[in-house]
CSV table of C-alpha atoms in Angstrom, one decimal:
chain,number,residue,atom,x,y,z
S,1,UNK,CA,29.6,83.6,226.5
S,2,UNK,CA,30.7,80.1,226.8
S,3,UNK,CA,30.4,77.3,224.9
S,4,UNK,CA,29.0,73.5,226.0
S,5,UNK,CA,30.2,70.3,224.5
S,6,UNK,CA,28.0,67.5,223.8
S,7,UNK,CA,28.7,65.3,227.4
S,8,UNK,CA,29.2,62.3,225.4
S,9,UNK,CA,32.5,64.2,223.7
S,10,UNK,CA,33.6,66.0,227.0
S,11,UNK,CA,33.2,62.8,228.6
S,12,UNK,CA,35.4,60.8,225.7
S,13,UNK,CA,38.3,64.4,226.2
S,14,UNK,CA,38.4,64.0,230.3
S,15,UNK,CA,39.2,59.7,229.6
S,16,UNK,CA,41.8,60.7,226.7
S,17,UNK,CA,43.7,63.7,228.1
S,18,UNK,CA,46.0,61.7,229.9
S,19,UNK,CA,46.8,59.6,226.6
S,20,UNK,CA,46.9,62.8,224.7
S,21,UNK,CA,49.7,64.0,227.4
S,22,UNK,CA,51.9,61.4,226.7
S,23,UNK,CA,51.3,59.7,223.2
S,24,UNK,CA,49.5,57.2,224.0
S,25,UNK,CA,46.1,58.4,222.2
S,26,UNK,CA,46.5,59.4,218.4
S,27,UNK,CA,45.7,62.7,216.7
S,28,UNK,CA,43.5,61.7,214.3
S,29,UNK,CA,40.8,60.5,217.2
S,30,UNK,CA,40.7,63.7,218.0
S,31,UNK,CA,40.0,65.5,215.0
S,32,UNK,CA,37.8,62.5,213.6
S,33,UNK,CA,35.5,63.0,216.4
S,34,UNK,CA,35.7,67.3,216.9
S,35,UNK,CA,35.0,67.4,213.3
S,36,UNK,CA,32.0,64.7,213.7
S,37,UNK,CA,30.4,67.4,216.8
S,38,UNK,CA,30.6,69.9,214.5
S,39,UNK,CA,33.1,71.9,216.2
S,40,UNK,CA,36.0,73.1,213.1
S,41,UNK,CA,32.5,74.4,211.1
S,42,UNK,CA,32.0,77.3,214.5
S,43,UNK,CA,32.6,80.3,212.6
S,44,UNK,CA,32.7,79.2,209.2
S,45,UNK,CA,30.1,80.4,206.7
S,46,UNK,CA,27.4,78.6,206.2
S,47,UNK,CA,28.0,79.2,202.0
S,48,UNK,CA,31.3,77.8,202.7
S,49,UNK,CA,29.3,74.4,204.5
S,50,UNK,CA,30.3,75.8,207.8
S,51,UNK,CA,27.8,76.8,211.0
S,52,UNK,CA,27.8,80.5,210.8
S,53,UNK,CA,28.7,82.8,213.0
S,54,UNK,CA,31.5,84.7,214.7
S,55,UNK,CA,34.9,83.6,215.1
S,56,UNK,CA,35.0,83.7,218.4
S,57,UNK,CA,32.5,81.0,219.0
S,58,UNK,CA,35.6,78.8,217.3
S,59,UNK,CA,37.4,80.1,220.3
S,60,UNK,CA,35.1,79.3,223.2
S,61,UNK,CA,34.9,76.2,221.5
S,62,UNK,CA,38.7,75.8,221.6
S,63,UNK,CA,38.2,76.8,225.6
S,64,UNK,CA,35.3,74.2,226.0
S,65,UNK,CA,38.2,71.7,224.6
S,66,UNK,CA,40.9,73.2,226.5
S,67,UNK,CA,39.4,72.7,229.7
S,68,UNK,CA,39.3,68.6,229.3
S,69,UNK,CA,43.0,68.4,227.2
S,70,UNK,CA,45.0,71.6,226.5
S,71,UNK,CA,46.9,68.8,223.7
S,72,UNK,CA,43.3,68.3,222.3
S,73,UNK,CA,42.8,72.2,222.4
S,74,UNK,CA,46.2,72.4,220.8
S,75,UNK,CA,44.6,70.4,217.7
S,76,UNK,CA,41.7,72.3,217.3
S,77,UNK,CA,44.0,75.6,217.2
S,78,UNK,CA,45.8,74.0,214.6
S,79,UNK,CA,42.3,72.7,212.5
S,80,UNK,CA,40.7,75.7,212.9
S,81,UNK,CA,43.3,78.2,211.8
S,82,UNK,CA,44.3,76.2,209.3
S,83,UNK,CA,40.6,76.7,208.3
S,84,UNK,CA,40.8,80.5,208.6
S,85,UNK,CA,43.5,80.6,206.5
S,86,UNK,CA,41.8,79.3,203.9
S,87,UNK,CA,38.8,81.3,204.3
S,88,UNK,CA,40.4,84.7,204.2
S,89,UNK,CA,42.5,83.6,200.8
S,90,UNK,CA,41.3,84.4,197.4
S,91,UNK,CA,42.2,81.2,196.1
S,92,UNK,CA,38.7,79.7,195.7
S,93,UNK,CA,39.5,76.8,194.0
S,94,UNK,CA,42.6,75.8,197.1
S,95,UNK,CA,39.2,76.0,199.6
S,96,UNK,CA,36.6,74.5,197.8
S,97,UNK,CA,39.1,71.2,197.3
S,98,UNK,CA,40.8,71.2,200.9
S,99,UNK,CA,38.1,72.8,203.2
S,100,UNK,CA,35.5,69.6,203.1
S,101,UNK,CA,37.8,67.3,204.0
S,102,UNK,CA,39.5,69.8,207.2
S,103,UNK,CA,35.8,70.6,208.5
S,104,UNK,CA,35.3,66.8,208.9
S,105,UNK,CA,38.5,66.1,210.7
S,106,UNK,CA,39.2,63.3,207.6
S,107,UNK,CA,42.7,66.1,207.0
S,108,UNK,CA,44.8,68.0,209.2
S,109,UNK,CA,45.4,71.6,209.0
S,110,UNK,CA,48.9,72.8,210.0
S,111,UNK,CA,49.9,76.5,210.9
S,112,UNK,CA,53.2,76.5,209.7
S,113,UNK,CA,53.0,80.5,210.4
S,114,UNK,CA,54.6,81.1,213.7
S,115,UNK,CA,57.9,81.9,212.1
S,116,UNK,CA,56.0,84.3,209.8
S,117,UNK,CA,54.3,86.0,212.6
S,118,UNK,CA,57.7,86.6,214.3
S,119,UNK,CA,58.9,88.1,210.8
S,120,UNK,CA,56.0,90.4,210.6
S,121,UNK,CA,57.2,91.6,214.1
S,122,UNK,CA,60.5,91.9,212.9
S,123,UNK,CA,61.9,89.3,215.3
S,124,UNK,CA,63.3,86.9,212.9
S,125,UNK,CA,64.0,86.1,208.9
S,126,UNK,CA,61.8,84.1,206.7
S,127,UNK,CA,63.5,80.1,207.2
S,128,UNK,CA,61.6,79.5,203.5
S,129,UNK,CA,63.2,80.3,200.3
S,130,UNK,CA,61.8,80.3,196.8
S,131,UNK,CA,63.8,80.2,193.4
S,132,UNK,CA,61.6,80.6,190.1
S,133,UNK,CA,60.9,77.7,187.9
S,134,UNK,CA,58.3,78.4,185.3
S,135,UNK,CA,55.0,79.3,186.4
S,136,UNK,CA,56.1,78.1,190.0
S,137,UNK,CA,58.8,77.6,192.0
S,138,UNK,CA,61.5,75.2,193.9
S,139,UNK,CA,61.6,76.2,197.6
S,140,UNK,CA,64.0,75.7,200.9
S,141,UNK,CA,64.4,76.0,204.8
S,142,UNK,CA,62.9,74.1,207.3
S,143,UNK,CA,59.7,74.4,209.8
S,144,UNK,CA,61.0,73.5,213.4
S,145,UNK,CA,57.9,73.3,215.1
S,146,UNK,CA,54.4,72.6,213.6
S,147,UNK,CA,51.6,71.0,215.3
S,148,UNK,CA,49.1,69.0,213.8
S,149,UNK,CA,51.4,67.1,211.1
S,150,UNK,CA,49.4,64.0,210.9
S,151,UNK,CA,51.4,61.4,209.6
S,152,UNK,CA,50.1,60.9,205.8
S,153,UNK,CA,46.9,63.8,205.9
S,154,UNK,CA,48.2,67.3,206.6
S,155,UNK,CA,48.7,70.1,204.4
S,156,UNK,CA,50.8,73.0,206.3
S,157,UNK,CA,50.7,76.8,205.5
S,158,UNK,CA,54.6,78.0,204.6
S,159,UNK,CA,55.3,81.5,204.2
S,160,UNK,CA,58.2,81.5,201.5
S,161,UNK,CA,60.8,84.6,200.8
S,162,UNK,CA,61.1,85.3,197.7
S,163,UNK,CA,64.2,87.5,195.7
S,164,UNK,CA,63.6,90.5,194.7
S,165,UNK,CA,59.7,90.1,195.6
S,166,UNK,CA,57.3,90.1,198.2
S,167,UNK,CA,56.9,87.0,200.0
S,168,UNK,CA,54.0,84.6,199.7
S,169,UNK,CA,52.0,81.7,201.6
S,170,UNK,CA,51.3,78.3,200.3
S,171,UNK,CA,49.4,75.3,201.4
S,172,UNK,CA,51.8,72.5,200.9
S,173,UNK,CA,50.4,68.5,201.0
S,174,UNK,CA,52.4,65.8,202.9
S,175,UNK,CA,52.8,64.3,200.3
S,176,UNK,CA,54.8,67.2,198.3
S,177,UNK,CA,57.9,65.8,196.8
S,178,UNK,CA,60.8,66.8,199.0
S,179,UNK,CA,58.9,67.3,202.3
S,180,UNK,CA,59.9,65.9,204.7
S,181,UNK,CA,58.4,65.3,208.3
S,182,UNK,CA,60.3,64.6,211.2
S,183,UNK,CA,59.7,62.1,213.9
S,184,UNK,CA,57.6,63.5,216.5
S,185,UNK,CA,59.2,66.0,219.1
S,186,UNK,CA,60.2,64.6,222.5
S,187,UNK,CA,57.7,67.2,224.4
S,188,UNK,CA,57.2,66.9,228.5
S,189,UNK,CA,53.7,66.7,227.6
S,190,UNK,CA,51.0,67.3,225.0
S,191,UNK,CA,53.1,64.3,223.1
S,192,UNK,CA,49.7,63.4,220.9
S,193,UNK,CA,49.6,66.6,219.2
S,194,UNK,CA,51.6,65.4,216.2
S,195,UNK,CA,54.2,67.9,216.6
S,196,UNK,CA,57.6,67.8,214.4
S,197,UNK,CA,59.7,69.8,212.0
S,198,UNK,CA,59.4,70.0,208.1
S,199,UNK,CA,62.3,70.1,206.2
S,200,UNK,CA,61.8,71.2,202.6
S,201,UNK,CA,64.4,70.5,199.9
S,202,UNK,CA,64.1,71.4,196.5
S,203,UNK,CA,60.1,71.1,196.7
S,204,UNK,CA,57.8,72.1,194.1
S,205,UNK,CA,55.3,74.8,194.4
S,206,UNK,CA,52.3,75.7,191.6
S,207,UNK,CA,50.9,78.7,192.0
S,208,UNK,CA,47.4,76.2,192.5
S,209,UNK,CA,48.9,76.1,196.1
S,210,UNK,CA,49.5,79.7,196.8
S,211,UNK,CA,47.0,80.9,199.9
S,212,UNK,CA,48.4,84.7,199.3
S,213,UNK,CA,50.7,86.3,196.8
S,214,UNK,CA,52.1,88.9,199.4
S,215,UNK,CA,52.2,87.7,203.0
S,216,UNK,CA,53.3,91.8,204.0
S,217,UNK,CA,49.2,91.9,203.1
S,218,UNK,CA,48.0,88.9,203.7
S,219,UNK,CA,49.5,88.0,207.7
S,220,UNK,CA,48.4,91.3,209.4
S,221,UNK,CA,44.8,90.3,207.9
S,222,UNK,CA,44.7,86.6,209.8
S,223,UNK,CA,47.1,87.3,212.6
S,224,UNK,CA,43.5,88.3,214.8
S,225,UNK,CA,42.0,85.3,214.5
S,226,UNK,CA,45.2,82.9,214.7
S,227,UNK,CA,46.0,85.0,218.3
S,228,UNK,CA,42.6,84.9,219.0
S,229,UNK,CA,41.8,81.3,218.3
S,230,UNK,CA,45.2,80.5,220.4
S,231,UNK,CA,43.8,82.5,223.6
S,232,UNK,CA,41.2,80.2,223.3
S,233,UNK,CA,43.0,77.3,225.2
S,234,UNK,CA,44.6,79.8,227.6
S,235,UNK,CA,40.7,80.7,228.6
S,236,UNK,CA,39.7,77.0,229.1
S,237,UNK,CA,42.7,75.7,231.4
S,238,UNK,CA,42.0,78.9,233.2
S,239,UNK,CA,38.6,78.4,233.7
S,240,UNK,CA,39.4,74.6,234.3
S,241,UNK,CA,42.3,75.2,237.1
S,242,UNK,CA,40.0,78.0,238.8
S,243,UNK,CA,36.9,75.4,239.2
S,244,UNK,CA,38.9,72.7,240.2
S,245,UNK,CA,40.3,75.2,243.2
S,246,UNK,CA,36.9,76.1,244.1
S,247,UNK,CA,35.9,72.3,244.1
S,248,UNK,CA,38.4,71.6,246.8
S,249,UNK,CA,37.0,71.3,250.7
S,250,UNK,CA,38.6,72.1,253.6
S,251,UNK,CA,40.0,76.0,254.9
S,252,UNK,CA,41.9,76.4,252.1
S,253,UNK,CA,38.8,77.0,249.6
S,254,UNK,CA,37.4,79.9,251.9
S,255,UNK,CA,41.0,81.2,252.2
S,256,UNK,CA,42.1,81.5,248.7
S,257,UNK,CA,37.9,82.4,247.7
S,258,UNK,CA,39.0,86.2,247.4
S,259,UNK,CA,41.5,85.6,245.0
S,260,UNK,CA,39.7,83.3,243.0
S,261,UNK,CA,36.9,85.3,242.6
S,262,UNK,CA,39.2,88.5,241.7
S,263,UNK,CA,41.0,86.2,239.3
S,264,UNK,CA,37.8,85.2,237.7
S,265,UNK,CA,37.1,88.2,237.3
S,266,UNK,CA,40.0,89.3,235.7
S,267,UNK,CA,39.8,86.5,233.1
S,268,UNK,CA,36.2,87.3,232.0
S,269,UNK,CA,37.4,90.9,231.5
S,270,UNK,CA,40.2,89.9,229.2
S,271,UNK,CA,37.5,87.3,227.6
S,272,UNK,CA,35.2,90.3,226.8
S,273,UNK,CA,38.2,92.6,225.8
S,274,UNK,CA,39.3,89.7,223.1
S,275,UNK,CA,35.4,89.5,222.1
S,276,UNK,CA,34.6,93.1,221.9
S,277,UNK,CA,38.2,93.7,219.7
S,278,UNK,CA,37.5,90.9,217.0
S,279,UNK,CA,33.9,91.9,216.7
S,280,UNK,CA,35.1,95.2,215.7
S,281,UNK,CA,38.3,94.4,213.9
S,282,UNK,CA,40.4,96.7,216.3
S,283,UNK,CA,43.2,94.1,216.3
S,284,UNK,CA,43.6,94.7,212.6
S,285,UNK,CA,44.3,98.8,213.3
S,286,UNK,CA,45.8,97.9,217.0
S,287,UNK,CA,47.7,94.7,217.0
S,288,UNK,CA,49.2,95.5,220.2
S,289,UNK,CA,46.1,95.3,221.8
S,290,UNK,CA,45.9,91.9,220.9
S,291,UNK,CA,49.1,91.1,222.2
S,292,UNK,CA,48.7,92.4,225.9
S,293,UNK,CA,45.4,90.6,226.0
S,294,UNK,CA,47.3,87.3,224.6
S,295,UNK,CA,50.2,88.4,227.7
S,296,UNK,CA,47.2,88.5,230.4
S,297,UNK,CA,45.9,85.5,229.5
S,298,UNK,CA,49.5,83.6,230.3
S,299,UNK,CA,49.8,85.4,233.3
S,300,UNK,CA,45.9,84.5,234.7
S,301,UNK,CA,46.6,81.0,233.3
S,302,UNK,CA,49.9,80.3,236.0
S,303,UNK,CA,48.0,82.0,238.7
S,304,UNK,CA,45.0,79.6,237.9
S,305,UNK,CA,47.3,76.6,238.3
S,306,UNK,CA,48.6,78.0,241.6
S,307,UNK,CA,45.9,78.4,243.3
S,308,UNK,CA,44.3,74.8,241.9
S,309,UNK,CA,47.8,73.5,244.2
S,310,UNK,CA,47.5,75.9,246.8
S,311,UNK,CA,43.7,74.3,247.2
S,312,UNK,CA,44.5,71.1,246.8
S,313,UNK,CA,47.7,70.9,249.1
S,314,UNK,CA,49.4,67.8,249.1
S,315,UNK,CA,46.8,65.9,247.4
S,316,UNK,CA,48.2,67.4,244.0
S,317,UNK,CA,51.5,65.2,244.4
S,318,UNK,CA,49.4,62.0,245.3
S,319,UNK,CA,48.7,59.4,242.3
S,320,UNK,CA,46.0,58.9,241.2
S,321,UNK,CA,44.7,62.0,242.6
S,322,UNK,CA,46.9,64.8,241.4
S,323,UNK,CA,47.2,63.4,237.8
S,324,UNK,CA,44.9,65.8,236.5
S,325,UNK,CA,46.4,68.9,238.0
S,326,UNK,CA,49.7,68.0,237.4
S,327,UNK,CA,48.8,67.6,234.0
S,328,UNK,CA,47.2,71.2,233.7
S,329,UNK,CA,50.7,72.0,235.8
S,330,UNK,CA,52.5,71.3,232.5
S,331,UNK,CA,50.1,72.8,230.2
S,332,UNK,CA,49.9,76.0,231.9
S,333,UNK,CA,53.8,76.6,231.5
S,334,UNK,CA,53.2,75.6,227.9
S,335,UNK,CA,51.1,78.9,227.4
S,336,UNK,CA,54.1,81.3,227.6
S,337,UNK,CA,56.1,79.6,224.9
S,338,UNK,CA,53.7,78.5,222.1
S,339,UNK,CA,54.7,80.7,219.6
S,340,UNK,CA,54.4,83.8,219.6
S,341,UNK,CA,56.1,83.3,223.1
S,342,UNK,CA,55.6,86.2,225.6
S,343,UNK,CA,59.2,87.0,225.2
S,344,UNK,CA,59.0,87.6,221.6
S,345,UNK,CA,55.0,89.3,221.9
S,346,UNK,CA,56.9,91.8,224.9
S,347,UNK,CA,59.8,92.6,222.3
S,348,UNK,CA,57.2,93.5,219.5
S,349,UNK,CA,55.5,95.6,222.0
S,350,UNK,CA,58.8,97.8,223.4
S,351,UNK,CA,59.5,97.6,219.4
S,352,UNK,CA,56.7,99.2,218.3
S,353,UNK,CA,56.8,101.7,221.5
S,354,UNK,CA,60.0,102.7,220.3
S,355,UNK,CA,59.3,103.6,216.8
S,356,UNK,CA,56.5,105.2,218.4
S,357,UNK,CA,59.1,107.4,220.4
S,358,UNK,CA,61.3,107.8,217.6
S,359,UNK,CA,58.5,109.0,215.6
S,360,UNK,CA,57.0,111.3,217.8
């Protein structure tokens, strides 16, 4: 399965990806104009004004974006899981006022989670801190990295600690009094993707914001679909880097034709082991699963890339000509470190083998 974009919009992603790399192109083009094809409703019931469907048709989506700008992709992760967020709270009221508004593009949807996915592995403390106050409470710490922080339109998902209590998540407007958002981060590439830090001092939450009341529960139950979603940009540079090798004349295409095709292959088996485990909710029961496949994915995305150089040869350090791959150069070493980073995914894995071990 794979999905097509309207040529008009892949046409408008192949002209910005270079201003998406570094800055020049703004953010809020790109959701504007995936939320005007349609493409943050993929997976989204239609009784919630979304397109129906499975969530994995979000993530070929996300691949059909990838392909044309990883930063782009990057955005659409951050939309869309943002999205599913809301769709798998109970807080009705939060999604009927905020999902509208994200399906068009007109807000951004920030993750804010990576740091509670590496506490649910056990690989790091919660960095957001609650106090009561009333019915609410007055919260600390700081997000270091968050994509999508659209200056004056985002709302990001915080998972806050709490004493003596459970943690929760909240959905916290840029506007929220004692948010602040950082300049953007100075990254190598993917500069348009609105990425910074939030600091958070003395802010106020109502429980009117809270996505989940205990985010032990609550993370477990959306941690499929925000790995799954993320694989989707992995599978569109992939499939990117492999056709631009194969589109390359000269020996080197029948050379390295063996190894394409036997990477290809490998990357559509991962694709249909991602599809098969959401469709039947293994990676809520096997989480592990999910994170070899997410490993694979980093690991068919740099052998993509090299053999995109390999086929090109020295045309891939040539301007104007090499742009493009040089480009997908840098995304591909992006893959292994957007959190959670294959270091951290391989120490939840010999974690959890361990325990098993110990167990046994």
């Amino acid at each position: 399965m794979s999905a097509s974009l309207d040529p008009a919009l892949a046409g408008w992603l192949e002209a910005a990806a270079p201003g998406l790399d570094d800055g020049s192109a703004d953010a809020r083009d790109v959701l504007r104009r995936l939320g005007a094809a349609g493409l943050f409703a993929l997976g989204v019931p239609r009784a919630e004004g979304g397109a129906g469907g499975a969530v994995m048709h979000a993530v070929e989506a996300i691949a059909a974006v990838s392909a044309h700008s990883m930063a782009a992709g990057f955005l659409f992760w951050s939309q869309r899981t943002f999205i599913e967020y809301l769709l798998q709270s109970p807080n009705a009221p939060l999604r009927e006022r905020l999902l509208p508004g994200l399906l068009a593009g007109r807000i951004a949807g920030a993750t804010g989670l990576s740091n509670a996915m590496k506490f649910l592995s056990g690989l790091e403390d919660l960095q957001v801190a609650a106090r009561a106050e009333g019915a609410g409470w007055r919260i600390e710490g700081r997000l270091p990295w968050v994509t999508n922080l659209v200056p004056g339109g985002f709302h990001v998902a915080a998972a806050v600690a709490v004493p003596d209590g459970a943690p929760f998540v909240a959905a916290l407007p840029h506007d929220l009094p004692g948010l602040v958002r950082s300049p953007d981060l100075a990254l190598m590439g993917m500069r348009a993707t609105a990425t910074a830090a939030i600091a958070l001092r003395d802010a106020p939450v109502e429980p009117a914001a809270v996505l989940h009341a205990d985010a032990l529960r609550w993370l477990p139950q959306v941690r499929p679909a925000f790995l799954g979603l993320q694989c989707g940009m992995a599978i569109g540079l992939a499939r990117r880097a492999l056709a631009e090798a194969a589109a390359q004349a000269g020996p080197a295409r029948e050379a390295l034709r063996p190894e394409r095709e036997g990477l290809a292959e490998r990357l559509a088996a991962e694709e249909r082991a991602l599809r098969e485990g959401l469709a039947q909710g293994r990676f809520l029961r096997e989480p592990a699963a999910l994170f070899r496949i997410r490993i694979a994915f980093a690991g068919i995305v740099a052998e993509a890339a090299g053999l995109e150089l390999q086929a090109s040869g020295g045309r891939a350090y040539l301007r104007p000509q090499g742009e493009g791959f040089a480009r997908r150069w840098r995304e591909a070493a992006f893959v292994p470190v957007i959190t959670p980073s294959l270091t951290q995914l391989k120490a939840a894995l010999a974690a959890a083998e361990d325990r098993a071990e110990r167990a046994a």
